[in-house]
Coordinates of C-alpha atoms and ligand atoms in Angstrom, one line a residue:
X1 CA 0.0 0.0 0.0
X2 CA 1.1 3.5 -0.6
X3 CA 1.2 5.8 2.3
X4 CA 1.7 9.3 3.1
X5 CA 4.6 10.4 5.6
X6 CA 5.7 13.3 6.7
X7 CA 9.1 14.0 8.6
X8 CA 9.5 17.2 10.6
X9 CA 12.9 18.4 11.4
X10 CA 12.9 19.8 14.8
X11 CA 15.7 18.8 16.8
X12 CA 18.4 21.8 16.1
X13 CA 19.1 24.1 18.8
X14 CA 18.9 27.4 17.0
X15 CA 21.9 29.0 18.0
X16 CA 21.4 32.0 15.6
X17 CA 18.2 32.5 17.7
X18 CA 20.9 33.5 21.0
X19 CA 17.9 32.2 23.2
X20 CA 17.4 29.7 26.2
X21 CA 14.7 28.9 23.9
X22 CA 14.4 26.2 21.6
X23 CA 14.3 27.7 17.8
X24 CA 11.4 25.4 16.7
X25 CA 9.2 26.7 19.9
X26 CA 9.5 30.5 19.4
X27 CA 6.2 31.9 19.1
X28 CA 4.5 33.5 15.7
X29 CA 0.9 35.0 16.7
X30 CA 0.8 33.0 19.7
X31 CA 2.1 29.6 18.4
X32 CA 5.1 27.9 18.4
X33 CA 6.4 27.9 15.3
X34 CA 7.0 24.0 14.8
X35 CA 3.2 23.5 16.4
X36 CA 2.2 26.2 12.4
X37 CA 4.3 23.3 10.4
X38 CA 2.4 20.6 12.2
X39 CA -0.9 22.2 11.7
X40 CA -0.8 22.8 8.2
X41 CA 0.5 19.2 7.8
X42 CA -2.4 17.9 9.9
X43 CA -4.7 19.7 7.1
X44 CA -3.1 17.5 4.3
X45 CA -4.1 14.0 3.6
X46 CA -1.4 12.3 5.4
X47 CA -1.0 8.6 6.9
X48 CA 1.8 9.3 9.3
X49 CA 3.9 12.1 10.8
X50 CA 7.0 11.6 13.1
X51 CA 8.4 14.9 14.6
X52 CA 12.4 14.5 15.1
X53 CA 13.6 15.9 18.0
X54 CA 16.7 16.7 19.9
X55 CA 17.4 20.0 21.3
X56 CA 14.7 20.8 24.2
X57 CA 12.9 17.2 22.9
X58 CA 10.3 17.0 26.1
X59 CA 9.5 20.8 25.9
X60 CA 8.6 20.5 21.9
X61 CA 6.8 16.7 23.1
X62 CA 4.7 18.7 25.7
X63 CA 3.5 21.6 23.1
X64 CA 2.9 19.1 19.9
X65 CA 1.1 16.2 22.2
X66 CA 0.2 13.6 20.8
X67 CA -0.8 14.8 17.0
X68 CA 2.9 13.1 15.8
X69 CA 4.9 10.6 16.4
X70 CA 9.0 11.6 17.9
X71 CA 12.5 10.0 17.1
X72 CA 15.3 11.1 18.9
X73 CA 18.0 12.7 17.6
X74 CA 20.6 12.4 19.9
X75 CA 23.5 14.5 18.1
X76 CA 22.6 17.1 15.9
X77 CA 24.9 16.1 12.7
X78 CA 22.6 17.6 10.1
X79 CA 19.0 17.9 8.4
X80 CA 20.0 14.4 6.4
X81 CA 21.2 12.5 9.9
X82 CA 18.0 13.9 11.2
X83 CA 16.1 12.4 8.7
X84 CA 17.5 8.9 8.9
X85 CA 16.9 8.3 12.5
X86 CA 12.7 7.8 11.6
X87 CA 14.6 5.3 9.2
X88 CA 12.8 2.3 11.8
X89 CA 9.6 3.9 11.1
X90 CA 9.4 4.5 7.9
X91 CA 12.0 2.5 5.5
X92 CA 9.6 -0.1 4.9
X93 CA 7.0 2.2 3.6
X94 CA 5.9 2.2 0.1
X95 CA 5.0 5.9 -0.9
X96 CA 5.8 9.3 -0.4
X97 CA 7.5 11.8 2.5
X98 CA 7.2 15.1 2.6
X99 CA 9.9 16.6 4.7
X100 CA 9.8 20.1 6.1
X101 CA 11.5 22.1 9.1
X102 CA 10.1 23.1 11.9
X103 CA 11.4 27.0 11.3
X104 CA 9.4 27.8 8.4
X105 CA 6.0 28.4 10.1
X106 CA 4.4 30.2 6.6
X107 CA 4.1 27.1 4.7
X108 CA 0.3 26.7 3.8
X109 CA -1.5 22.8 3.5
X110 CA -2.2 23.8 0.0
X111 CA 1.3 24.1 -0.9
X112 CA 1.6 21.2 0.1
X113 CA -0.7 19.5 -1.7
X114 CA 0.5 21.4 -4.6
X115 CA 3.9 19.7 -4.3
X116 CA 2.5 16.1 -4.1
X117 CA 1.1 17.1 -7.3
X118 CA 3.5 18.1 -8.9
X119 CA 5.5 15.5 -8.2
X120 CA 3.3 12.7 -9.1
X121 CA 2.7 14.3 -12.4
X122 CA 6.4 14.2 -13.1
X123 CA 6.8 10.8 -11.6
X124 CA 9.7 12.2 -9.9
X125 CA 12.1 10.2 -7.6
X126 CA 12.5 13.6 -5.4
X127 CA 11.1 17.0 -5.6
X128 CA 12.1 19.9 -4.3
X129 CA 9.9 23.0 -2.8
X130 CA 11.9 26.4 -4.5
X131 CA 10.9 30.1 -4.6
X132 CA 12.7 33.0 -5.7
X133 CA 14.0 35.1 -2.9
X134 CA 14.8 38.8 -2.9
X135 CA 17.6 38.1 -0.7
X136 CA 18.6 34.8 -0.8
X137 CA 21.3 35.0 1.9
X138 CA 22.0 32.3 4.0
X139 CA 19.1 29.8 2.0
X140 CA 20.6 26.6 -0.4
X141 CA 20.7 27.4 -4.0
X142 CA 19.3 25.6 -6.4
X143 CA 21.8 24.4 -9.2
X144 CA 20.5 24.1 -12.7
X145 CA 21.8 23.1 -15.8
X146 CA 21.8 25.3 -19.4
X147 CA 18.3 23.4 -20.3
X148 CA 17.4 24.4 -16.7
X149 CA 17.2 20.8 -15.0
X150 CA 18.3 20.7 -11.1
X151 CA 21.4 18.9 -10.8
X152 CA 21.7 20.3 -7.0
X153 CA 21.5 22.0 -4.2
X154 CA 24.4 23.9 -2.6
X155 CA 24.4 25.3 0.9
X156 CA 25.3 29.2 1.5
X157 CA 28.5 28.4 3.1
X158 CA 29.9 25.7 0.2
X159 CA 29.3 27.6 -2.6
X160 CA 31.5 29.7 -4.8
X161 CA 30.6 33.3 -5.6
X162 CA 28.8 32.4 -8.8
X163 CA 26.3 30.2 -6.6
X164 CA 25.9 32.7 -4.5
X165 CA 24.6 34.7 -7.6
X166 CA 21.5 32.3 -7.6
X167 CA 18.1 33.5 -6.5
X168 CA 16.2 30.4 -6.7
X169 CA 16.3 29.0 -3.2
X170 CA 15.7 25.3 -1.4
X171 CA 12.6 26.0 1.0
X172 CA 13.9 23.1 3.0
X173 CA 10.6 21.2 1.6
X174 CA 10.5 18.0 -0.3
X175 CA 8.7 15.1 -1.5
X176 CA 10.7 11.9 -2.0
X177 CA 9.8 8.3 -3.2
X178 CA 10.3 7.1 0.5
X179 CA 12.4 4.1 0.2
X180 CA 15.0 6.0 -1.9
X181 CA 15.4 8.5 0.7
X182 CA 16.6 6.2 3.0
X183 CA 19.1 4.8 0.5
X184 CA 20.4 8.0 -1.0
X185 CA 20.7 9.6 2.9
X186 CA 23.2 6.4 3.7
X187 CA 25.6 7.4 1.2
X188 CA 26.1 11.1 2.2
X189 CA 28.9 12.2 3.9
X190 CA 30.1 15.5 6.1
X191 CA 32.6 16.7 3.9
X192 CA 31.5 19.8 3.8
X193 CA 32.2 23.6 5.3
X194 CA 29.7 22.7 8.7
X195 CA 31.2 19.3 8.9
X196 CA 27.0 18.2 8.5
X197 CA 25.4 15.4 7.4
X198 CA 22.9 17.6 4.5
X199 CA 19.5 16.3 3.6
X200 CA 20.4 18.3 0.1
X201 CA 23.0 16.3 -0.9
X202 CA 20.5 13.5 -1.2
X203 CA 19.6 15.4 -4.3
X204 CA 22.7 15.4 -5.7
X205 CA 23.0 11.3 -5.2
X206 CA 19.8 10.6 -6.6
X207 CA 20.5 12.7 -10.2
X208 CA 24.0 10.7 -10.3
X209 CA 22.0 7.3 -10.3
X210 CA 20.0 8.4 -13.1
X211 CA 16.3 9.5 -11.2
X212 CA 14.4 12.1 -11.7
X213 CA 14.4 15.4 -9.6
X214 CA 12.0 17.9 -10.4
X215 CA 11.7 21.2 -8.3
X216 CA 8.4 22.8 -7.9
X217 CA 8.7 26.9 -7.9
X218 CA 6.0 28.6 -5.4
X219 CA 5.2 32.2 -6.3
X220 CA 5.3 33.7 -2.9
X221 CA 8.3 33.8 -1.4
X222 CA 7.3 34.6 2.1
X223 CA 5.4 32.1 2.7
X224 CA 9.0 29.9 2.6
X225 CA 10.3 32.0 5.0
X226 CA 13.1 30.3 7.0
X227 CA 13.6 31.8 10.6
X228 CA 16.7 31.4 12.1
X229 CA 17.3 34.3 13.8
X230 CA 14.9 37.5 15.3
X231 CA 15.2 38.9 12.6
X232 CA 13.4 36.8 10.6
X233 CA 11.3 36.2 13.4
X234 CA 9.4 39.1 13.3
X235 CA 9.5 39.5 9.3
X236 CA 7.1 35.8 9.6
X237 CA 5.4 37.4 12.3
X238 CA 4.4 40.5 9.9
X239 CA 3.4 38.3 7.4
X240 CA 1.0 36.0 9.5
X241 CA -0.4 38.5 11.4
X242 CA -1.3 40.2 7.9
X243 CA -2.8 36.9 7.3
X244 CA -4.9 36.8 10.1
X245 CA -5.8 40.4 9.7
X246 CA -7.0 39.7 6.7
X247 CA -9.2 37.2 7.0
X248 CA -10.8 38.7 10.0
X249 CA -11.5 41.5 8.1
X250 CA -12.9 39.3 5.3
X251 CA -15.5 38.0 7.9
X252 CA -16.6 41.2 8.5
X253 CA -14.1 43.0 11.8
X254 CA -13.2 46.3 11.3
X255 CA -9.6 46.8 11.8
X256 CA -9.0 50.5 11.7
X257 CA -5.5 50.1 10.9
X258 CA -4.4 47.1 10.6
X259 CA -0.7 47.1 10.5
X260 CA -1.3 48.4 13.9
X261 CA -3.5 45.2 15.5
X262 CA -2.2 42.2 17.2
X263 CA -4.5 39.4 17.3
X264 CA -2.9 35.0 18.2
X265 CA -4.3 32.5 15.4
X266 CA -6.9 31.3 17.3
X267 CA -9.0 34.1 18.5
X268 CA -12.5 34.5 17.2
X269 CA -14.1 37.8 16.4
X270 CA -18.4 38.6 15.6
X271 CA -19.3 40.4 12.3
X272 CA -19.8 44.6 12.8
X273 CA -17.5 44.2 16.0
X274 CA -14.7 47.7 15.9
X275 CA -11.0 47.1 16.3
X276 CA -8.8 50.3 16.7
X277 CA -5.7 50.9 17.1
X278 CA -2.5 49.1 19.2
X279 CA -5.3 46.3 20.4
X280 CA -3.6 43.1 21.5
X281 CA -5.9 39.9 21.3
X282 CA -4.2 37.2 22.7
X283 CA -4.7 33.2 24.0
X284 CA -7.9 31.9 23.6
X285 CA -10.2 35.0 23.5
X286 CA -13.4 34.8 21.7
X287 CA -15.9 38.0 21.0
X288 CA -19.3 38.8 20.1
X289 CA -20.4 40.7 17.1
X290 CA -21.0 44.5 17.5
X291 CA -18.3 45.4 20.1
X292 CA -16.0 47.8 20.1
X293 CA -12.5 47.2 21.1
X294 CA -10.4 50.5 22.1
X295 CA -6.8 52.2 21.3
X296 CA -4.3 49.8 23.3
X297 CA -6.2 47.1 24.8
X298 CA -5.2 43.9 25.9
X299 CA -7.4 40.7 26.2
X300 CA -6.1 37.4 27.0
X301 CA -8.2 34.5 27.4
X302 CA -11.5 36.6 27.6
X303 CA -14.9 36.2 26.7
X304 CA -16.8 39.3 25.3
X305 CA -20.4 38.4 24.3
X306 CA -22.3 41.1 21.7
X307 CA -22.6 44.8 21.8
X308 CA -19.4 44.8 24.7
X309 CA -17.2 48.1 24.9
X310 CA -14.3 48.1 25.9
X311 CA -12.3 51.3 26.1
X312 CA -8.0 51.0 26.7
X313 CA -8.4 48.2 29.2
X314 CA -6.8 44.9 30.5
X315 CA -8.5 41.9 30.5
X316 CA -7.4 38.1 31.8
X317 CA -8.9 34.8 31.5
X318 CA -12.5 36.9 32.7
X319 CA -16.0 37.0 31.0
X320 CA -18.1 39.9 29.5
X321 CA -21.8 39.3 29.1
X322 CA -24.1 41.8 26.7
X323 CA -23.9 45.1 26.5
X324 CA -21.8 45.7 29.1
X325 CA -18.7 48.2 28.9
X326 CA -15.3 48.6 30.7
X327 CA -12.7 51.6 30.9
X328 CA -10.6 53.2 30.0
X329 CA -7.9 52.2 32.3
X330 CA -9.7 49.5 33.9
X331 CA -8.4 46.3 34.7
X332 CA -10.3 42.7 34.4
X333 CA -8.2 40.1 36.7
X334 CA -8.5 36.5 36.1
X335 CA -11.9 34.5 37.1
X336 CA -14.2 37.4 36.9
X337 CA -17.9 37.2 35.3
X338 CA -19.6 40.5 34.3
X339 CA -22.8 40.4 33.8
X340 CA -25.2 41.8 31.0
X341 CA -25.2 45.8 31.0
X342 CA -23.0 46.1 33.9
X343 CA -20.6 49.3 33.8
X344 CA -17.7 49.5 34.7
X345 CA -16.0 53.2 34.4
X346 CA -12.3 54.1 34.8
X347 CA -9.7 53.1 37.1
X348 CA -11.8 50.0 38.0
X349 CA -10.0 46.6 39.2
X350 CA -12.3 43.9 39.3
X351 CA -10.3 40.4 40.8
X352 CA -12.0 37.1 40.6
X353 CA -15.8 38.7 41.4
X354 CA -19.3 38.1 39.7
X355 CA -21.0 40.7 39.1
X356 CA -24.1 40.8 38.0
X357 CA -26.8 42.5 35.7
X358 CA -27.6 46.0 34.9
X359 CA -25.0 46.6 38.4
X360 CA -22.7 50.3 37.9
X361 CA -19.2 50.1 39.4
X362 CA -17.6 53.8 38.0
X363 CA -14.8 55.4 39.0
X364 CA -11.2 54.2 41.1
X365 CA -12.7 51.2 42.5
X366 CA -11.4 47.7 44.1
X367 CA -13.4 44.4 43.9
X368 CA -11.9 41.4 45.0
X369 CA -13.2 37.7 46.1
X370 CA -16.7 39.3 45.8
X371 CA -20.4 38.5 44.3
X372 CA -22.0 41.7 43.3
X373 CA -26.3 41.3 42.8
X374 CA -28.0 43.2 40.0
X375 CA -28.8 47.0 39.8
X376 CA -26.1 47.4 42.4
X377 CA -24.4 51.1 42.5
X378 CA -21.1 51.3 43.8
X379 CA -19.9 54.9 44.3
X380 CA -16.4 56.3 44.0
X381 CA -13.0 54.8 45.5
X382 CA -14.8 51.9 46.9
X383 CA -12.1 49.2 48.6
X384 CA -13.7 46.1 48.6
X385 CA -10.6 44.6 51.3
X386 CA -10.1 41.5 50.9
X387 CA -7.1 40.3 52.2
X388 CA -5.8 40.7 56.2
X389 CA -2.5 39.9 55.3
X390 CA -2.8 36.0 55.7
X391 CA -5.9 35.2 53.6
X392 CA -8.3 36.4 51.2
X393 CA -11.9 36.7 52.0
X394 CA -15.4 37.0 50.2
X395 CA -17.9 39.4 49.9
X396 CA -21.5 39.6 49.1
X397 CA -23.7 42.2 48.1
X398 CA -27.5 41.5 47.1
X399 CA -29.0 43.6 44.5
X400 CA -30.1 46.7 44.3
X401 CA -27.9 47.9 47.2
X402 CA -26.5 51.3 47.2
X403 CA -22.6 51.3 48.2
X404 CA -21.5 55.2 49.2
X405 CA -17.8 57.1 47.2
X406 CA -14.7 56.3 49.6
X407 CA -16.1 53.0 51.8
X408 CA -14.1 50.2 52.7
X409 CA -16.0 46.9 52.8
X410 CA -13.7 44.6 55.0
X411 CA -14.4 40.9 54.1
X412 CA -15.8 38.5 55.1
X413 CA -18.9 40.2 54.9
X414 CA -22.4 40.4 53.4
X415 CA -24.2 43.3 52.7
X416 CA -28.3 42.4 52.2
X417 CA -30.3 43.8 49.0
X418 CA -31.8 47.1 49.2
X419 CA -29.9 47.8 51.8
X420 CA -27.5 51.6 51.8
X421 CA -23.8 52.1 53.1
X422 CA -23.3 56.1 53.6
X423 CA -20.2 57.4 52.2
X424 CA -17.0 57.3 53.8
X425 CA -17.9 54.2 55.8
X426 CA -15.7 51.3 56.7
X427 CA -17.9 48.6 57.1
X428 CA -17.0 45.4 59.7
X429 CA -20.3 44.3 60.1
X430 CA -23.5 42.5 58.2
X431 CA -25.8 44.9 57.2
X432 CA -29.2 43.9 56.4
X433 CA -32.4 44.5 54.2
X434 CA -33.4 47.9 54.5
X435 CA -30.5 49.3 57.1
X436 CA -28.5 52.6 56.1
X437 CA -24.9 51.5 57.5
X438 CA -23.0 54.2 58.6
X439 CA -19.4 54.1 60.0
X440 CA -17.5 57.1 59.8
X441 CA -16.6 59.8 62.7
X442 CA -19.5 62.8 63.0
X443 CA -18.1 66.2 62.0
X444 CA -17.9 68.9 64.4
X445 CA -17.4 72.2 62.9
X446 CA -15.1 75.2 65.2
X447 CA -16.5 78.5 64.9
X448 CA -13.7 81.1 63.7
X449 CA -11.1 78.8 64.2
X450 CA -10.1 79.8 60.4
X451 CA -8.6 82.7 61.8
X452 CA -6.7 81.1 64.6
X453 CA -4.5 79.0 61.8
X454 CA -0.9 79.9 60.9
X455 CA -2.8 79.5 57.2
X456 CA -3.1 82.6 55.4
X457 CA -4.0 82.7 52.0
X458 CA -2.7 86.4 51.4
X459 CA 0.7 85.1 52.3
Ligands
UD1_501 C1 18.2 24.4 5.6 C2 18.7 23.8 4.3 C3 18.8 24.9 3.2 C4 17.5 25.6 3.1 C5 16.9 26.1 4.4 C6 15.5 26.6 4.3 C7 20.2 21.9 4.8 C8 21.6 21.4 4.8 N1 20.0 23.2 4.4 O1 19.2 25.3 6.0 O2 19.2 24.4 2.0 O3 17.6 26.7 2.2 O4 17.0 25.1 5.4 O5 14.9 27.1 5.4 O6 19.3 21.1 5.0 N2 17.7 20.2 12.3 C9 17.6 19.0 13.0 N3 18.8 18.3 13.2 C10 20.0 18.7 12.8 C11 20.1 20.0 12.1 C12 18.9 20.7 11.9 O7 16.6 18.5 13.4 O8 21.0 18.1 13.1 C13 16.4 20.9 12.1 C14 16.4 22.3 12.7 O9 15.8 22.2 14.0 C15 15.5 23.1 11.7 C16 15.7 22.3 10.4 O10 16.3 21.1 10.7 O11 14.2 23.0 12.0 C17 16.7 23.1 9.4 O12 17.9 23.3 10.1 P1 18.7 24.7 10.0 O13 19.9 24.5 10.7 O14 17.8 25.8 10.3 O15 19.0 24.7 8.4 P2 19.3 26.0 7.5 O16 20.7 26.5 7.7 O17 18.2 27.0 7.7
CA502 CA1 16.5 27.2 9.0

């Protein structure tokens, strides 16, 4: 039977990077780079895929899971001594391998499928992935004859200035008849300026025994993009983002400048919803249609349902229901539910806290480890004090409650619906349905005493 492989080279260290990072698990729009490679692969019709890995193995293990199979390579000696150590895995096969590296986080499933195409069509022994680059520094050329066949490739560092001259660069992709991968790979050597076993000389082999190599030209050189250094790194990221961008603004987000808008791969965005401006949409975050995002946000992990606003604020792993609003300058902590039509103003730090519908918390205001009821108004500089230095404590506060500017409300505590705190309190105590709670020193005003003060205002 004829099967489908595909290797992915991921065991390098990435020295060029100069990170305690591994290369392959830098991030591009909030995925590692190796995890874009696997993705795309995923999306084209394969039987198997083994993952080689060497550098950092059980970190790029834990982010890939179990979506691949892994070899170990236990000295990195090359892309080509990469590839034969899934030789137990795969020299038996009857078929095709695609082989790709885990640094080129661009590459698109169609291309791929382009490339199988192509290289059935030409019945080819091996095909290689090319593009033309603008700057093809540091890339393997690609080494054609007068009529224009491949006869190699040759790495930036073996060859002579005239190679260098060559545009046409090796993506690091290929498609090869499976078992004569394995065969070629056995006769290459390291005699060569990195003292490497190369996966490109393979090429080389297999022309000299009479196959056929084709190479298959993509149009867009960016989407080959090889990172090896930061550089590069944020040149891909550019170009995904873009793609992201775009597409969201295909299904109907408006991104008022886009160049300017940071949103991970897997965020989801509503139809009609506003983007301006320096917004960063990060992690799993999901929102509604008709919202409106302001200049320099920053969600991660949240949950906006329709019609939110939110205006230059942070939010973490918390959840927005309907029509409610936030900002600016506000801060959503993690584990915090706000309910439909709730307000909250500027200056507002909400920290693990429900609060529920139609409730107003305004201006310069603390809630922490608390349950707020509906229709709730919470004044001005309201601490909700949650902590006594040793542990944190809850609050509760039943609708329609009325919480005066400037109180303190020192947990544990519970504070009944329709009940009214006067401004200025520190409240201790329960207070219950229907009670004012005051707690706050009565003033006592001296008669003339203004004139008694070493204050003078003429002075
Ligand atoms: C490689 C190609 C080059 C091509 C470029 C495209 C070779 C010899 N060169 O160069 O022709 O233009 O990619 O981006 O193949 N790796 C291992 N084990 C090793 C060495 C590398 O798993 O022993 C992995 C790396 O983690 C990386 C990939 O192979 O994901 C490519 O290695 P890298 O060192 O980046 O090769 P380039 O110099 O970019
Ligand atoms: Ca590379």
């Amino acid at each position: 039977m004829s099967t489908r492989n595909t290797i992915i080279l991921a065991a390098g260290k990435g020295t060029r990077m100069k990170s305690k990072l591994y290369k392959v698990l830098h991030q591009v729009c909030g995925r590692a780079m190796v995890d874009h490679v696997l993705t795309q692969v995923e999306k084209t019709d394969m039987d198997q895929v083994v993952t080689v890995v060497g550098y950092g193995a059980e970190k790029v293990e834990e982010t890939l899971g179990d979506r691949t199979k892994y070899v170990l390579q236990k000295e990195q000696l090359g892309t080509g001594h990469a590839v034969l150590q899934t030789e137990p895995l795969l020299k038996d096969q009857e078929g095709t391998t695609l082989v790709v590296s885990g640094d080129t986080p661009l590459f698109q499933a169609e291309t791929f499928e382009k490339l199988f195409k192509y290289h059935e069509a030409k019945k080819a022994v091996a095909t290689i992935l090319t593009s033309k680059a603008p700057d093809p520094t540091g890339y393997g050329r690609i080494v054609r004859n007068d009529i224009g066949i491949v006869e190699k490739i040759v790495e930036q560092k073996d060859a002579t200035k005239e190679e260098q001259e060559i545009d046409e660069i090796n993506t690091g992709v290929y498609v090869f008849d499976n078992q004569a991968l394995f065969k070629a790979l056995h006769q290459t050597s390291n005699n060569n300026a990195q003292g490497e076993y190369y996966l490109t000389d393979v090429i080389q082999i297999l022309k000299e025994q009479g196959d056929i190599v084709a190479a298959y030209r993509m149009n867009d050189f960016e989407e080959s993009m090889g990172v090896n250094d930061r550089i590069a790194l944020s040149k891909a990221t550019k170009v995904m983002q873009r793609r992201i961008n775009e597409a969201h603004m295909r299904n109907g987000v408006t991104l008022i400048n886009p160049e300017d808008t940071y949103i991970d791969v897997d965020i989801k965005i509503g139809a009609d919803t506003i983007i301006e401006p320096g917004v960063l949409l990060k992690g799993k975050t999901v929102i509604g249609e008709d919202c409106f995002i302001g200049a320099h946000s920053e969600l991660h992990d949240a949950i906006l349902h329709d019609h939110v606003t939110v205006t230059s604020s942070y939010l973490e792993d918390s959840e927005m229901d309907t029509g409610s609003n936030i900002g600016p300058m506000s801060h959503l902590r993690p584990d915090s539910h706000i309910g439909k039509n709730v307000h909250l103003g500027n200056f507002v730090e909400v920290k693990k806290s429900t609060i529920d519908e139609g409730t107003k918390v305004g201006h310069l205001t603390y809630v922490g480890n608390a349950h707020l009821g509906k229709r709730i108004n919470v004044g001005c500089g309201v601490v909700f004090v949650n902590y006594d230095g040793a542990h944190k404590h809850d609050t509760t506060v039943g609708d329609d409650a009325f919480i005066g500017s400037n109180s303190n409300l020192v947990a544990p505590l519970s504070v009944a619906d329709h009940s009214f705190i006067a401004a200025g309190s520190t409240i201790t105590d329960e207070v219950n349905q229907y009670d004012m709670a005051i707690a706050r020193a009565r003033q006592t005003n001296k008669a003339g005493y203004f004139k008694k003060l070493p204050y003078d205002p003429e002075k």
